[in-house]
Amino acid sequence: MAEVLKDIPQSHHPDLLVGYNKADDAGVFRINENQALVQTLDFFPPIVDDPYSFGQIAAANALSDVYAMGGKPLTALNIVGFPSSDMPPEILTEILRGGNDIVEKAGAVVVGGHSIKDNELKYGISVTGIINPYKIITNTEAKVGDRLFLTKPLGTGLITTGIKKNIVNPELEKIVTVQMAQLNKKPSELMVEFDIKAATDITGYGLLGHAYEMAKASNITIRLFSKKLPLMPYAVELAEAGMIPGGALANREFLEGSVQISPDVDENIIVVMYDPQTSGGLFIAVPEAKVKDFASELESRKIFGQVVGIVERAGNTPIIVE
Ligand code: CO
Ligand code: CO
Ligand code: CO
């Protein structure tokens, strides 16, 4: 979207705190001294066969951009494209039920929506959340010395590609489905408690693409530790088997020249780092002084998360992988 919008100047408004010119996760608009709205939307065609799971995943994915900024989701609207003549309406019911359950889990409420006839099924939600205007977490505030935590393992693009090619077993399909339907609510709440300033969520641009956006926006370099990345089961094997989504290739092409990778990093791990994630984890820049407490709080609350990199002064490339 940023690519298309770049030729349309962002309108100025005194209460627009985060607009689309900043390539951040969601837009933020102040409504009074202490409150601002966080707004975002996302929708896409099914990535798993089960309609209820698809609804859950699409909703969790859209809600993630509110969580990435430290916001609290309030309301959601359904966005539906449905091939009404050649698909039973029960499928749509199941999708909406899945979406509704996840929105409820987020503590928000579905207030309506809109559907159109569409040759290809599509579903997603728009989300409105609320945030303290002084506590907006963006990708522009990463500082030298910050440790970078990632709160979900990587590999959903490779696995869902494997599912489409029928080479993924039902257990792995279950694991990836559960992970993608998982909300980023808990790590987001922890970020707010720790007064974290910089984060984003890992979605279509993959770990490297979103790290790149943060590095550019914060004017720093991000060093990633390839041996410390959390990986989904069989992600590496699927990369090796060539189950590489088109998005991973596009991400790699886009980042050509912006990523410096040491020669000893395994090629399949590199593929995983470019892999587009659906409803991926939060990528959180935690100041050095808070790292120990943040890590132990993650552990005691049973929230997944590990350090995958560090913020350095801006160097020759925005990203270094070792
Ligand atoms: Co995002
Ligand atoms: Co988004
Ligand atoms: Co309407």
JSON list of C-alpha atoms in Angstrom, two decimals, residues 148-255:
[
{"chain": "A", "resi": 148, "resn": "LEU", "atom": "CA", "xyz": [15.26, -7.23, 19.40]},
{"chain": "A", "resi": 149, "resn": "PHE", "atom": "CA", "xyz": [12.75, -9.79, 20.62]},
{"chain": "A", "resi": 150, "resn": "LEU", "atom": "CA", "xyz": [10.60, -11.90, 18.29]},
{"chain": "A", "resi": 151, "resn": "THR", "atom": "CA", "xyz": [7.42, -13.41, 19.75]},
{"chain": "A", "resi": 152, "resn": "LYS", "atom": "CA", "xyz": [6.50, -16.11, 17.22]},
{"chain": "A", "resi": 153, "resn": "PRO", "atom": "CA", "xyz": [8.63, -18.60, 15.30]},
{"chain": "A", "resi": 154, "resn": "LEU", "atom": "CA", "xyz": [9.11, -18.08, 11.55]},
{"chain": "A", "resi": 155, "resn": "GLY", "atom": "CA", "xyz": [7.95, -20.21, 8.62]},
{"chain": "A", "resi": 156, "resn": "THR", "atom": "CA", "xyz": [4.19, -19.76, 8.08]},
{"chain": "A", "resi": 157, "resn": "GLY", "atom": "CA", "xyz": [4.62, -18.90, 4.38]},
{"chain": "A", "resi": 158, "resn": "LEU", "atom": "CA", "xyz": [6.70, -22.00, 3.70]},
{"chain": "A", "resi": 159, "resn": "ILE", "atom": "CA", "xyz": [4.28, -24.24, 5.58]},
{"chain": "A", "resi": 160, "resn": "THR", "atom": "CA", "xyz": [1.12, -22.83, 3.98]},
{"chain": "A", "resi": 161, "resn": "THR", "atom": "CA", "xyz": [2.80, -23.22, 0.58]},
{"chain": "A", "resi": 162, "resn": "GLY", "atom": "CA", "xyz": [3.52, -26.83, 1.55]},
{"chain": "A", "resi": 163, "resn": "ILE", "atom": "CA", "xyz": [-0.15, -27.26, 2.51]},
{"chain": "A", "resi": 164, "resn": "LYS", "atom": "CA", "xyz": [-1.23, -26.06, -0.95]},
{"chain": "A", "resi": 165, "resn": "LYS", "atom": "CA", "xyz": [1.17, -28.57, -2.52]},
{"chain": "A", "resi": 166, "resn": "ASN", "atom": "CA", "xyz": [-0.21, -31.33, -0.26]},
{"chain": "A", "resi": 167, "resn": "ILE", "atom": "CA", "xyz": [3.09, -32.25, 1.34]},
{"chain": "A", "resi": 168, "resn": "VAL", "atom": "CA", "xyz": [2.33, -31.11, 4.88]},
{"chain": "A", "resi": 169, "resn": "ASN", "atom": "CA", "xyz": [0.97, -33.58, 7.42]},
{"chain": "A", "resi": 170, "resn": "PRO", "atom": "CA", "xyz": [-2.17, -32.77, 9.44]},
{"chain": "A", "resi": 171, "resn": "GLU", "atom": "CA", "xyz": [-0.20, -32.24, 12.68]},
{"chain": "A", "resi": 172, "resn": "LEU", "atom": "CA", "xyz": [1.94, -29.54, 11.13]},
{"chain": "A", "resi": 173, "resn": "GLU", "atom": "CA", "xyz": [-1.11, -27.97, 9.51]},
{"chain": "A", "resi": 174, "resn": "LYS", "atom": "CA", "xyz": [-2.67, -27.85, 12.96]},
{"chain": "A", "resi": 175, "resn": "ILE", "atom": "CA", "xyz": [0.44, -26.26, 14.50]},
{"chain": "A", "resi": 176, "resn": "VAL", "atom": "CA", "xyz": [0.66, -23.52, 11.87]},
{"chain": "A", "resi": 177, "resn": "THR", "atom": "CA", "xyz": [-3.10, -22.86, 12.06]},
{"chain": "A", "resi": 178, "resn": "VAL", "atom": "CA", "xyz": [-3.01, -22.47, 15.85]},
{"chain": "A", "resi": 179, "resn": "GLN", "atom": "CA", "xyz": [0.03, -20.19, 15.65]},
{"chain": "A", "resi": 180, "resn": "MET", "atom": "CA", "xyz": [-1.50, -17.92, 13.00]},
{"chain": "A", "resi": 181, "resn": "ALA", "atom": "CA", "xyz": [-4.75, -17.66, 14.98]},
{"chain": "A", "resi": 182, "resn": "GLN", "atom": "CA", "xyz": [-2.81, -16.65, 18.09]},
{"chain": "A", "resi": 183, "resn": "LEU", "atom": "CA", "xyz": [-3.28, -13.03, 19.10]},
{"chain": "A", "resi": 184, "resn": "ASN", "atom": "CA", "xyz": [-0.32, -10.75, 19.82]},
{"chain": "A", "resi": 185, "resn": "LYS", "atom": "CA", "xyz": [-2.32, -9.38, 22.76]},
{"chain": "A", "resi": 186, "resn": "LYS", "atom": "CA", "xyz": [-0.13, -10.56, 25.64]},
{"chain": "A", "resi": 187, "resn": "PRO", "atom": "CA", "xyz": [3.27, -9.44, 24.30]},
{"chain": "A", "resi": 188, "resn": "SER", "atom": "CA", "xyz": [1.62, -6.15, 23.30]},
{"chain": "A", "resi": 189, "resn": "GLU", "atom": "CA", "xyz": [0.33, -5.55, 26.82]},
{"chain": "A", "resi": 190, "resn": "LEU", "atom": "CA", "xyz": [3.78, -6.33, 28.16]},
{"chain": "A", "resi": 191, "resn": "MET", "atom": "CA", "xyz": [5.33, -3.76, 25.79]},
{"chain": "A", "resi": 192, "resn": "VAL", "atom": "CA", "xyz": [2.97, -1.12, 27.12]},
{"chain": "A", "resi": 193, "resn": "GLU", "atom": "CA", "xyz": [3.79, -2.03, 30.73]},
{"chain": "A", "resi": 194, "resn": "PHE", "atom": "CA", "xyz": [7.50, -1.75, 29.98]},
{"chain": "A", "resi": 195, "resn": "ASP", "atom": "CA", "xyz": [7.04, 1.57, 28.21]},
{"chain": "A", "resi": 196, "resn": "ILE", "atom": "CA", "xyz": [8.61, 0.18, 25.03]},
{"chain": "A", "resi": 197, "resn": "LYS", "atom": "CA", "xyz": [8.99, 2.76, 22.25]},
{"chain": "A", "resi": 198, "resn": "ALA", "atom": "CA", "xyz": [9.70, 0.73, 19.12]},
{"chain": "A", "resi": 199, "resn": "ALA", "atom": "CA", "xyz": [8.12, -2.39, 17.63]},
{"chain": "A", "resi": 200, "resn": "THR", "atom": "CA", "xyz": [6.39, -3.74, 14.57]},
{"chain": "A", "resi": 201, "resn": "ASP", "atom": "CA", "xyz": [4.76, -7.02, 13.65]},
{"chain": "A", "resi": 202, "resn": "ILE", "atom": "CA", "xyz": [6.24, -9.50, 11.21]},
{"chain": "A", "resi": 203, "resn": "THR", "atom": "CA", "xyz": [3.88, -10.07, 8.27]},
{"chain": "A", "resi": 204, "resn": "GLY", "atom": "CA", "xyz": [4.12, -10.06, 4.48]},
{"chain": "A", "resi": 205, "resn": "TYR", "atom": "CA", "xyz": [7.61, -8.58, 4.14]},
{"chain": "A", "resi": 206, "resn": "GLY", "atom": "CA", "xyz": [9.11, -11.29, 6.31]},
{"chain": "A", "resi": 207, "resn": "LEU", "atom": "CA", "xyz": [11.54, -10.81, 9.18]},
{"chain": "A", "resi": 208, "resn": "LEU", "atom": "CA", "xyz": [14.09, -9.07, 6.96]},
{"chain": "A", "resi": 209, "resn": "GLY", "atom": "CA", "xyz": [11.57, -6.77, 5.29]},
{"chain": "A", "resi": 210, "resn": "HIS", "atom": "CA", "xyz": [10.04, -5.56, 8.54]},
{"chain": "A", "resi": 211, "resn": "ALA", "atom": "CA", "xyz": [13.46, -5.26, 10.20]},
{"chain": "A", "resi": 212, "resn": "TYR", "atom": "CA", "xyz": [14.53, -3.20, 7.18]},
{"chain": "A", "resi": 213, "resn": "GLU", "atom": "CA", "xyz": [11.54, -0.87, 7.58]},
{"chain": "A", "resi": 214, "resn": "MET", "atom": "CA", "xyz": [12.39, -0.39, 11.25]},
{"chain": "A", "resi": 215, "resn": "ALA", "atom": "CA", "xyz": [16.07, 0.21, 10.49]},
{"chain": "A", "resi": 216, "resn": "LYS", "atom": "CA", "xyz": [15.27, 2.82, 7.84]},
{"chain": "A", "resi": 217, "resn": "ALA", "atom": "CA", "xyz": [12.58, 4.54, 9.93]},
{"chain": "A", "resi": 218, "resn": "SER", "atom": "CA", "xyz": [14.79, 4.62, 13.04]},
{"chain": "A", "resi": 219, "resn": "ASN", "atom": "CA", "xyz": [17.97, 5.47, 11.12]},
{"chain": "A", "resi": 220, "resn": "ILE", "atom": "CA", "xyz": [19.95, 2.59, 12.63]},
{"chain": "A", "resi": 221, "resn": "THR", "atom": "CA", "xyz": [21.34, -0.78, 11.54]},
{"chain": "A", "resi": 222, "resn": "ILE", "atom": "CA", "xyz": [19.83, -4.03, 12.76]},
{"chain": "A", "resi": 223, "resn": "ARG", "atom": "CA", "xyz": [22.08, -7.03, 13.32]},
{"chain": "A", "resi": 224, "resn": "LEU", "atom": "CA", "xyz": [20.23, -10.35, 13.30]},
{"chain": "A", "resi": 225, "resn": "PHE", "atom": "CA", "xyz": [21.57, -13.58, 14.76]},
{"chain": "A", "resi": 226, "resn": "SER", "atom": "CA", "xyz": [20.66, -16.34, 12.30]},
{"chain": "A", "resi": 227, "resn": "LYS", "atom": "CA", "xyz": [21.45, -19.06, 14.83]},
{"chain": "A", "resi": 228, "resn": "LYS", "atom": "CA", "xyz": [19.06, -17.62, 17.40]},
{"chain": "A", "resi": 229, "resn": "LEU", "atom": "CA", "xyz": [15.96, -17.41, 15.23]},
{"chain": "A", "resi": 230, "resn": "PRO", "atom": "CA", "xyz": [12.91, -19.32, 16.44]},
{"chain": "A", "resi": 231, "resn": "LEU", "atom": "CA", "xyz": [11.82, -21.59, 13.59]},
{"chain": "A", "resi": 232, "resn": "MET", "atom": "CA", "xyz": [8.58, -23.46, 13.07]},
{"chain": "A", "resi": 233, "resn": "PRO", "atom": "CA", "xyz": [8.93, -27.23, 12.72]},
{"chain": "A", "resi": 234, "resn": "TYR", "atom": "CA", "xyz": [9.95, -28.25, 9.18]},
{"chain": "A", "resi": 235, "resn": "ALA", "atom": "CA", "xyz": [10.37, -24.62, 8.02]},
{"chain": "A", "resi": 236, "resn": "VAL", "atom": "CA", "xyz": [13.97, -25.32, 7.02]},
{"chain": "A", "resi": 237, "resn": "GLU", "atom": "CA", "xyz": [13.08, -28.64, 5.37]},
{"chain": "A", "resi": 238, "resn": "LEU", "atom": "CA", "xyz": [10.28, -27.00, 3.38]},
{"chain": "A", "resi": 239, "resn": "ALA", "atom": "CA", "xyz": [12.68, -24.26, 2.24]},
{"chain": "A", "resi": 240, "resn": "GLU", "atom": "CA", "xyz": [15.09, -26.98, 1.16]},
{"chain": "A", "resi": 241, "resn": "ALA", "atom": "CA", "xyz": [12.25, -28.76, -0.67]},
{"chain": "A", "resi": 242, "resn": "GLY", "atom": "CA", "xyz": [11.57, -25.56, -2.62]},
{"chain": "A", "resi": 243, "resn": "MET", "atom": "CA", "xyz": [8.17, -24.72, -1.05]},
{"chain": "A", "resi": 244, "resn": "ILE", "atom": "CA", "xyz": [9.08, -21.05, -1.36]},
{"chain": "A", "resi": 245, "resn": "PRO", "atom": "CA", "xyz": [6.16, -18.61, -1.64]},
{"chain": "A", "resi": 246, "resn": "GLY", "atom": "CA", "xyz": [6.32, -15.95, -4.36]},
{"chain": "A", "resi": 247, "resn": "GLY", "atom": "CA", "xyz": [6.33, -13.32, -1.64]},
{"chain": "A", "resi": 248, "resn": "ALA", "atom": "CA", "xyz": [9.66, -14.60, -0.29]},
{"chain": "A", "resi": 249, "resn": "LEU", "atom": "CA", "xyz": [11.26, -14.15, -3.71]},
{"chain": "A", "resi": 250, "resn": "ALA", "atom": "CA", "xyz": [9.76, -10.67, -4.06]},
{"chain": "A", "resi": 251, "resn": "ASN", "atom": "CA", "xyz": [11.02, -9.71, -0.59]},
{"chain": "A", "resi": 252, "resn": "ARG", "atom": "CA", "xyz": [14.49, -10.92, -1.46]},
{"chain": "A", "resi": 253, "resn": "GLU", "atom": "CA", "xyz": [14.52, -8.97, -4.68]},
{"chain": "A", "resi": 254, "resn": "PHE", "atom": "CA", "xyz": [13.26, -5.82, -2.95]},
{"chain": "A", "resi": 255, "resn": "LEU", "atom": "CA", "xyz": [15.96, -5.98, -0.27]}
]
